[in-house]
Amino acid sequence: MTKKSHFDVLVIGSGAAGLSLALQLPSDVRCAVFSKGALSSGSTFWAQGGMAAVLHDRDSVEKHVADTLLAGAGLCHPDAVEFTVSQSRAVVDWLVEQGVDFDRRDDQQDQEFQEFHLTMEGGHSHRRIIHAADRTGRAISEVLTEQARKAPNITLLTDRCAVDLIMDGPRCAGVYMLNRTTQGVETYAGKATVLATGGASKAYLYTSNPDGASGDGIAMAWRAGCRVADLEFNQFHPTCLYHPEAKSFLVTEALRGEGARLQLPDGEPFMQKFDSRGELAPRDVVARAIDHEMKRLGLPCVYLDITHKSDEFIETHFPTVLERCLRLGIDPRRDRIPVVPAAHYTCGGVLVDQHGATDVQQLYVIGESACTGLHGANRMASNSLLECFVYAASAAQQIGETIATSEFADLPLWDSSRVSQSDEKIVIRHNWHELRTMMWDYVGIVRSDRRLRRAQRRLNLLNAEVDDYYRRFTITSELLELRNLCQVSLLMVECAITRKESRGLHYNQDHPNTGESAEHSVLVPDNAMAQQHTFPDYHSSARPQGVTK
């Protein structure tokens, strides 16, 4: 059974970006927020470390901007970086106003004006990471969810998996949603649609991300006619817990910020051999160093040691890590933590302007699905939450100012009359495993031309197989995620093939040097409706070699 509903704004994704945008829309704008599962099922809830912000006079916007530009290896857009960083104080003030209880320093007498407790992370020249112990994402998610539940203009719809955007000429007019409870496809019309669906790290066999990180927004925007850029820059978090029962548990970078050392099994530290900043080097440097040592010595993992800190310090600052490790028989107060790198963050995405607007009219993309120009070739630690809030606020403002001039389109209901129930669902499971294994082996931390071409050939076949399955059989959430991951994985490989150098997170052993000029890898779909945005050099009319047809 199908149904049709109308909302002024459709927000697909219930993480930091989606919820904060919904909460900042005018109160007379009716908004629906969709989540694949529970409202807390996305990546925000699991973010441990915190959010980068300039919050005291020992730091400055200029220093934060400089650190971000350095980490981004020449591909950050200075305007985007300055715009984002300059809003950090306002973002913190708004979150505190909503009720987020960030940690404060406990060494000050005046409780009323107590400074926030700030930690240090890789790539930062100052302590500027505001946090709520090591449960920052959870603290933010719970507060924003509570506020959204109380907002009379916001409708929260869980267990909905986006199928595809609905186009009305050059504009996005709505979205088809699979109701995972009824298994029916629902039609939602909107005057504006916002994709806040997160990244695509589930394309890799080992990842710190929850299961829903399947690149849905990027794939849907591409199919609708939006350009994408810089998808070869996949950030691998250096330290995920290595244990057969751990499943995607990230060991926060804040441990290294507080002095934890990376060691080989015999206790030898190794990071100083790779970078003078040691454990506080940017994540790409640390991840490649760990990968190098593991391959050189044939190790299943390396170790993170914070046993030199007091029990009270570890219990106070890292309760989540402590609890999870203890559950697996590891005591970080006494034992070293076994860790391995894992896919963590998608730095590229859908090209957007300062308001999150895309090439398609009335379609916005914010958060990890977007390419704003902030991260460049390597996201600096804890800049991602900040980006979510800054661009959500900017998009909400533009939508609020322009939505009165928009109208609903008359949308067709979903037609499932020509498909049947599948009797070979095992194909999805096999293709899913093959995709993730291949991406890990061929498009991982270290790449080569031959591996990338091999991945490209197989991904073209996989996409054809999945597309045929999609057209023949009744859709399921697993099929939709596989379809999107296959598409985004191919876009990642296409971007990687065009880059004949090593830069930031992209390391190709056949092209180990960094080129003299920093160029973006922009892919253009055949149905593109490109418009000029605020970053003109992002929007070249030239179609890069290897673009998906």
Coordinates of N, CA and C in Angstrom, one line a residue, residues 35 41 57 70 100 160 206 211 242 251 277 303 330 344 367 384 436 457 472 523 534:
S35 N 14.4 9.0 9.5 CA 15.6 8.3 9.9 C 15.4 6.8 9.5
S41 N 20.4 6.3 15.3 CA 21.1 5.2 14.6 C 22.2 5.7 13.7
D57 N 40.9 33.3 24.4 CA 41.9 34.3 23.8 C 43.3 33.7 23.6
L70 N 46.4 23.6 6.5 CA 47.5 22.7 6.5 C 47.1 21.3 6.4
V100 N 22.9 21.3 25.7 CA 24.0 20.4 25.7 C 25.0 20.7 26.9
R160 N 12.4 4.7 8.1 CA 12.1 5.0 6.6 C 13.5 5.0 5.9
Y206 N 36.3 -2.9 7.0 CA 36.5 -2.4 8.4 C 36.2 -0.9 8.5
D211 N 25.9 0.8 10.7 CA 25.6 0.1 9.5 C 24.9 1.0 8.5
Y242 N 40.6 -3.5 18.1 CA 40.8 -4.7 17.4 C 40.4 -5.9 18.3
V251 N 38.2 4.1 19.0 CA 38.9 4.5 20.2 C 39.3 6.0 20.0
R277 N 55.5 15.1 14.9 CA 54.4 15.3 15.8 C 53.9 14.1 16.5
Y303 N 49.3 -1.3 19.3 CA 48.7 -1.1 20.6 C 48.8 0.4 21.0
I330 N 39.6 -6.1 28.5 CA 40.8 -5.2 28.4 C 40.6 -4.1 29.4
H344 N 36.5 5.7 8.2 CA 35.9 6.6 9.2 C 35.1 7.7 8.6
G367 N 26.3 18.2 5.9 CA 27.0 17.2 6.7 C 28.0 16.4 5.9
S384 N 34.3 18.1 11.7 CA 33.1 17.6 11.0 C 31.8 18.0 11.7
R436 N 32.7 -4.8 -0.2 CA 33.4 -4.3 0.9 C 34.8 -4.9 1.0
R457 N 36.6 -2.1 -12.9 CA 36.0 -3.1 -13.8 C 34.9 -3.9 -13.0
R472 N 13.9 -5.8 -11.2 CA 13.1 -7.0 -11.3 C 12.3 -7.3 -10.0
L523 N 33.3 15.0 -10.8 CA 32.6 14.2 -11.7 C 31.2 14.8 -12.0
T534 N 29.5 29.6 -5.2 CA 30.4 30.5 -4.6 C 31.9 30.1 -4.8

